[in-house]
Coordinates of C-alpha atoms in Angstrom, one line a residue:
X1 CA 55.3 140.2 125.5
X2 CA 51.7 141.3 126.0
X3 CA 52.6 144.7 126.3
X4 CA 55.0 144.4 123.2
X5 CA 51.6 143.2 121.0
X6 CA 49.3 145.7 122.4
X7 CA 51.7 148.5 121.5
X8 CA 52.4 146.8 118.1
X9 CA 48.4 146.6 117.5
X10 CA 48.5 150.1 118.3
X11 CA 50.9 151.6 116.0
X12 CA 49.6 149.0 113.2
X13 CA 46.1 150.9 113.4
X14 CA 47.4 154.4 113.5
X15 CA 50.2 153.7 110.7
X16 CA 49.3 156.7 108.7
X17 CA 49.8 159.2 111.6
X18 CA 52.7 157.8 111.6
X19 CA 54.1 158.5 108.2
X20 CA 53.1 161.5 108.4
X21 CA 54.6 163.0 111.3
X22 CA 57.6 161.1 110.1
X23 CA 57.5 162.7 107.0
X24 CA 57.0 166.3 108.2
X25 CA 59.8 165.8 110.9
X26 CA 62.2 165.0 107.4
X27 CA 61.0 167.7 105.7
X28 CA 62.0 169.9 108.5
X29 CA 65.2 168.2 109.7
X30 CA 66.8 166.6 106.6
X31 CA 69.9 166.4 108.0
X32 CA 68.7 164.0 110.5
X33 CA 67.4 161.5 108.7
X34 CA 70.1 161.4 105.8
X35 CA 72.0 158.8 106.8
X36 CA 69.0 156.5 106.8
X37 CA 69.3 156.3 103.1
X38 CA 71.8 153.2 103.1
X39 CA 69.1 151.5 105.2
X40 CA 66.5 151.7 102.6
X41 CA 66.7 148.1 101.0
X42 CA 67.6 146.0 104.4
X43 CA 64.6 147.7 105.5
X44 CA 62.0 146.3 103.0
X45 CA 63.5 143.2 103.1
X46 CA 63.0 143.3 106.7
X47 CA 59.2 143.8 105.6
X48 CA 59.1 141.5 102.8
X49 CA 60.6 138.4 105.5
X50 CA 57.6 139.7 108.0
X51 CA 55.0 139.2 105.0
X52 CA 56.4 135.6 104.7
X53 CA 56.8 134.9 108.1
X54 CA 52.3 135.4 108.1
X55 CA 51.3 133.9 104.3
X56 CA 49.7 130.4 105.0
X57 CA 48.8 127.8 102.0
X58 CA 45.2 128.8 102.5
X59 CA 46.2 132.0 102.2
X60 CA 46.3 130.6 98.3
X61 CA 43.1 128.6 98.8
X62 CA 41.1 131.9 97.2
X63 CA 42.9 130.9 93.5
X64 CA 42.1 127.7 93.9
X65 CA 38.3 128.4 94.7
X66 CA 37.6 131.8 92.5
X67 CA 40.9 131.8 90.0
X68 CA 38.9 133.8 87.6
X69 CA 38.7 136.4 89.8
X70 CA 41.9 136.6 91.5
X71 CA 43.1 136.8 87.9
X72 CA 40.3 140.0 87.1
X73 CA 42.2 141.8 90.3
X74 CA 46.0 140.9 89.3
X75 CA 45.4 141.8 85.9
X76 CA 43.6 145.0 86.8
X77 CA 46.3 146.1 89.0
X78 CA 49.0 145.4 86.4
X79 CA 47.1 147.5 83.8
X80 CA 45.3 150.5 85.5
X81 CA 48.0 151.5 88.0
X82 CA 50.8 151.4 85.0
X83 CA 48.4 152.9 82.5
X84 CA 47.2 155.5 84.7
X85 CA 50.9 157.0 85.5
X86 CA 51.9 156.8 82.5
X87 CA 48.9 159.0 81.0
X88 CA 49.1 161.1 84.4
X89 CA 52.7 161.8 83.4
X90 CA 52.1 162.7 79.7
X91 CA 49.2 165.5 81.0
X92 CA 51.4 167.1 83.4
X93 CA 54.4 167.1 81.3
X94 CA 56.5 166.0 84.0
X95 CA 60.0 166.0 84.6
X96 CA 62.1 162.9 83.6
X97 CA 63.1 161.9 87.5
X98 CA 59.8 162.6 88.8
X99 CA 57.5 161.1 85.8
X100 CA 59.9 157.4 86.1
X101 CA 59.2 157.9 89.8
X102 CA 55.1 158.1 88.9
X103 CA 55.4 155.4 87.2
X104 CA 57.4 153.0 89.1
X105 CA 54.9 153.1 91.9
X106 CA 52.4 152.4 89.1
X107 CA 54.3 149.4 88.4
X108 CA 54.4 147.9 91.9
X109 CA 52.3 144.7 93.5
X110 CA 49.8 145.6 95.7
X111 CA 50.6 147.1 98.8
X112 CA 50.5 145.2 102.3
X113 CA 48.0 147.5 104.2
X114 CA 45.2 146.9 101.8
X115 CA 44.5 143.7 103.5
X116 CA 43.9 145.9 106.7
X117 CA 42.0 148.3 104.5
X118 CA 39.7 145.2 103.0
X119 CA 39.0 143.8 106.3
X120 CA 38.0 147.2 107.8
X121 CA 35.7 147.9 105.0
X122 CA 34.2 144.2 105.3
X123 CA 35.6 143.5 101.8
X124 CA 36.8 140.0 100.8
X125 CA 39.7 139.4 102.7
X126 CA 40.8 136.1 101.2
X127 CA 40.3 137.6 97.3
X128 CA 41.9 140.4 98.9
X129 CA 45.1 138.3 100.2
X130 CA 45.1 136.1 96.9
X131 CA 45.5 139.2 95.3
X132 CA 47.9 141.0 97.3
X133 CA 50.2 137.4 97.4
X134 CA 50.2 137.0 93.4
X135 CA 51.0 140.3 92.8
X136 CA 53.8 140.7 94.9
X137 CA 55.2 137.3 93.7
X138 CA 54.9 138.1 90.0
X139 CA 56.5 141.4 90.7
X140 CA 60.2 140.5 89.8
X141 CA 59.1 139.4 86.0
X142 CA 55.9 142.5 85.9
X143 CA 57.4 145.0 87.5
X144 CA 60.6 145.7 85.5
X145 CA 59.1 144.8 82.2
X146 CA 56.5 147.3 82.6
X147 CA 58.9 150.2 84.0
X148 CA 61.2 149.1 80.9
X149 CA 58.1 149.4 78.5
X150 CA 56.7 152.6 80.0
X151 CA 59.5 154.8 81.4
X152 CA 62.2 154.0 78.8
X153 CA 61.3 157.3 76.9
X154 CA 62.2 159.4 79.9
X155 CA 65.4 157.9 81.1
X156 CA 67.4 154.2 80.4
X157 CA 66.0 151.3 82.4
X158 CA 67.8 148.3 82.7
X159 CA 65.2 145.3 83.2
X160 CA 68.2 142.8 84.2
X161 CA 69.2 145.7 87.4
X162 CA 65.7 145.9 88.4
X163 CA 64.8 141.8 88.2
X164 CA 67.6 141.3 90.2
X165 CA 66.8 144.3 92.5
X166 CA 63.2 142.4 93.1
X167 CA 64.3 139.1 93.8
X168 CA 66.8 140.3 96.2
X169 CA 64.4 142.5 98.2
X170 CA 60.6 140.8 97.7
X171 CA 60.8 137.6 97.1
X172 CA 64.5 136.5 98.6
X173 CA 62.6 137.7 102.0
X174 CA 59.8 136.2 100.9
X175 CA 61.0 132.7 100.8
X176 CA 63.2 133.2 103.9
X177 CA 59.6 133.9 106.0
X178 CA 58.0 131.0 104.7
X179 CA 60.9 129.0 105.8
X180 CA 61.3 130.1 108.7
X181 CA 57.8 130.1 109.7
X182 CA 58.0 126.3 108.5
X183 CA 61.0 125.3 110.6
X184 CA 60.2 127.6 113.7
X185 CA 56.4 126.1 113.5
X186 CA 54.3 127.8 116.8
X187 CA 56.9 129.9 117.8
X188 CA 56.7 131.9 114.8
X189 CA 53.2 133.5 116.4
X190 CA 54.8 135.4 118.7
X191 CA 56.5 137.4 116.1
X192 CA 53.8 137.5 114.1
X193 CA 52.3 139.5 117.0
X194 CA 54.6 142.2 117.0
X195 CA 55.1 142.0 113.3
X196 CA 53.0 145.3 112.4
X197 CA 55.2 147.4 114.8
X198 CA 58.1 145.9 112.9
X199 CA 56.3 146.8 109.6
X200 CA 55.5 150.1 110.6
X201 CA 58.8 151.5 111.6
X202 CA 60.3 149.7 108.8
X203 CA 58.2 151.9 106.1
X204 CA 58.3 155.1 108.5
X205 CA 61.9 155.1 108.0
X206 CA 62.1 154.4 104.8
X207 CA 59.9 157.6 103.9
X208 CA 61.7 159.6 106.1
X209 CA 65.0 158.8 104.4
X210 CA 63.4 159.4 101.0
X211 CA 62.1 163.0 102.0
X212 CA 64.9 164.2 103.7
X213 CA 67.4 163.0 100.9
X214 CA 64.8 165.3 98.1
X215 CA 63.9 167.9 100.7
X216 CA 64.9 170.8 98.3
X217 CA 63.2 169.0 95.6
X218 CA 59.9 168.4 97.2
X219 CA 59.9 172.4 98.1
X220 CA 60.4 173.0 94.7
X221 CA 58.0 170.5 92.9
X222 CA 55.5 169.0 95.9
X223 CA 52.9 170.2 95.4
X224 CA 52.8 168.9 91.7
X225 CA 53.9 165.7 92.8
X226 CA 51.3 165.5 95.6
X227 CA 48.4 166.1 93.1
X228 CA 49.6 163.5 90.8
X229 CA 49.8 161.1 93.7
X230 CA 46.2 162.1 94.7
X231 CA 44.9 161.7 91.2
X232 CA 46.9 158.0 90.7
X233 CA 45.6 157.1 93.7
X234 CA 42.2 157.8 93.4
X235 CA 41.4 156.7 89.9
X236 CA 43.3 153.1 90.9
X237 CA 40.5 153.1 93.1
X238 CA 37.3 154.3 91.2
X239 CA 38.7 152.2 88.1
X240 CA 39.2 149.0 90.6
X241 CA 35.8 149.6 92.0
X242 CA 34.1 149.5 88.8
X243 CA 36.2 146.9 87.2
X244 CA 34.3 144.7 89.4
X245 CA 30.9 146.1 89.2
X246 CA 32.2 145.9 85.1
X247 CA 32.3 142.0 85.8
X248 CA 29.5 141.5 88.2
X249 CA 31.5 141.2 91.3
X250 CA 29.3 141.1 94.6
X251 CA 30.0 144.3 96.8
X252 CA 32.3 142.8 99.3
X253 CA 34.2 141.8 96.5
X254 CA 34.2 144.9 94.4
X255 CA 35.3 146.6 97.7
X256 CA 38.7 144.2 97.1
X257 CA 39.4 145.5 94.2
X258 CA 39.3 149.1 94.5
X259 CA 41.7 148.7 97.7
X260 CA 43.9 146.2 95.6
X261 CA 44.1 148.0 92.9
X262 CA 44.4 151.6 94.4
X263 CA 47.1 150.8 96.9
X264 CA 50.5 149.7 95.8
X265 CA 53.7 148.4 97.7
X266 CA 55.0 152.1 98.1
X267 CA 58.3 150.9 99.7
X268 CA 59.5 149.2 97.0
X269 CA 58.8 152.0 94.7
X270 CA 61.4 154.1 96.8
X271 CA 63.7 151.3 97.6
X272 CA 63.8 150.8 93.2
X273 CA 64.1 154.8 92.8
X274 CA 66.6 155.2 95.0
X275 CA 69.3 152.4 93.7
X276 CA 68.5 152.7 90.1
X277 CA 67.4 156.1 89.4
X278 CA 67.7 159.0 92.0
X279 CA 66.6 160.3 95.5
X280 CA 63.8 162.5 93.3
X281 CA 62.2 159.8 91.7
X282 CA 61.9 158.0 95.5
X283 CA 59.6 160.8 96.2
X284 CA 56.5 159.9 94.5
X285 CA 57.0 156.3 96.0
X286 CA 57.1 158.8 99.4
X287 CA 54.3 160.8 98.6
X288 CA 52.2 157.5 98.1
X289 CA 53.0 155.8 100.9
X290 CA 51.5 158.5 102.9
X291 CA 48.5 159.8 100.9
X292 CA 47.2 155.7 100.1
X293 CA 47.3 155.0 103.9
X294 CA 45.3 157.9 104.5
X295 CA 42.8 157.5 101.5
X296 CA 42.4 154.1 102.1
X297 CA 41.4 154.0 105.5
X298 CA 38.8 157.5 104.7
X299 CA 37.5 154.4 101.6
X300 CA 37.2 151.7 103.8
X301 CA 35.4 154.0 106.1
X302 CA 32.8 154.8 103.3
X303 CA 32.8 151.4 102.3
X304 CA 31.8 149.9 105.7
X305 CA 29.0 151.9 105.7
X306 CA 27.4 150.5 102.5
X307 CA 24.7 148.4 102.1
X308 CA 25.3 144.8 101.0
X309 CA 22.3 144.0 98.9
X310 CA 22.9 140.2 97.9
X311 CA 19.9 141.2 94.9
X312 CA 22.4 143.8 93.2
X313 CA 25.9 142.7 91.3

């Protein structure tokens, strides 16, 4: 079991390698990974049940102390992810699969590996986990009414399908982890050890199946999506970073909510695109799940080497 944790800690810190390579391999041999398609959704349930399996109350404790800012971060990532597709996809003209795809990442909670990125770039890991928790738990109301209210131009989006989706997939999962983890008690931790492998090839598969079911498309259009990816991603981070400077936010926890708002829950994107829209508008969800794991570890890098001055806001 040792073994099994050391590996699992392992593939948890080189997870972006990981999608990569994963990624290229699709690209490359579509026909391999196809039939992972139909394995999309059990797969991020799969995640979503590991994410309840580790929340604790004091994981919620943060609200409680700072609610003001837990609320700065959730409303921040609801509005300048959103926003920022949507504008991204009016200046690139894009088409109608790929600009809903754009935007439905933009929609998403906060993705799971900013906590990792947080605590690497000694953020605040509790405002950090706050955030990351609400987000994902208002995401069946949020995230279809903000895909409804900001796609609905390109193609129809039925906020009923995608609620439904949501509940079935995040927070379903969800509840099933924090039961579990109640009734199991101790023995949960040994799970929990091996969780990030689980995590990992959960999401690594999930991307692959998204690339190689768009393969021709992504030869055709990558490069455009990758630079809109790129550009999402890296203005959720500037405007996170400065919505907290914006606010007076110490360093450690402006840090928070650059990663928060910068790096979104990627495999949901693709698990929505792929049941309600089409295997193109996955691929931005794709694209982002390996670009943010990438970007976000080169930030916390930077980050870590900052200077804290307690004196400065």
């Amino acid at each position: 079991m040792r073994a099994l944790a050391a590996l699992s800690r392992f593939v948890g810190n080189t997870f972006a390698y990981w999608v990569l390579l994963f990624a290229v391999l699709a690209f490359f041999l579509p026909e391999l990974f196809k039939p992972l398609s139909v394995a999309i959704v059990p797969l991020l349930g799969v995640v979503m049940f590991g994410m309840g399996l580790t929340l604790k109350v004091d994981d919620f404790a943060a609200v409680a102390r700072q609610p003001w800012r837990v609320l700065l971060g959730v409303v921040a990532h609801f509005v300048i992810m959103p926003g920022v597709a949507w504008l991204l996809c009016q200046l690139f003209h894009l088409p109608a699969e790929i600009a809903v795809g754009v935007i439905l990442v933009g929609c998403c909670p906060s993705g799971t590996s900013s906590n990792v990125m947080t605590w690497l770039a000694r953020g605040d890991l509790a405002l950090s986990v706050a955030i990351a928790a609400v987000t994902t738990l208002l995401a069946p109301l949020l995230t279809p009414a903000l895909i409804w209210l900001l796609a609905s131009e390109w193609l129809p989006v039925s906020f009923a399908a995608l609620f439904w989706s949501i509940l079935q997939v995040v927070l379903l999962p969800i509840v099933l982890g924090l039961i579990a983890q109640r009734v199991l008690g101790e023995r949960v931790r040994h799970v929990v050890d091996v969780l990030p492998l689980i995590s990992v090839v959960s999401i690594v598969l999930i991307v692959a199946a998204v690339v190689a079911a768009s393969q021709a498309r992504i030869a055709e259009s990558g490069l455009l999506i990758m630079a809109v990816v790129v550009l999402h991603n890296g203005f959720g981070f500037l405007l996170g970073y400065f919505t907290g400077k914006a606010f007076r936010l110490p360093l450690a926890q402006r840090k928070s909510l650059a990663l928060e708002v910068g790096m979104q829950n990627s495999g949901l994107g693709a698990a929505l695109a792929s049941a309600h829209f089409s295997p193109l508008a996955a691929v931005p969800s794709a694209l982002f799940s390996v670009w943010h794991n990438i970007s976000g570890a080169l930030l916390s890098t930077w980050f870590r080497r900052m200077r804290d001055d307690a004196n400065q806001p």
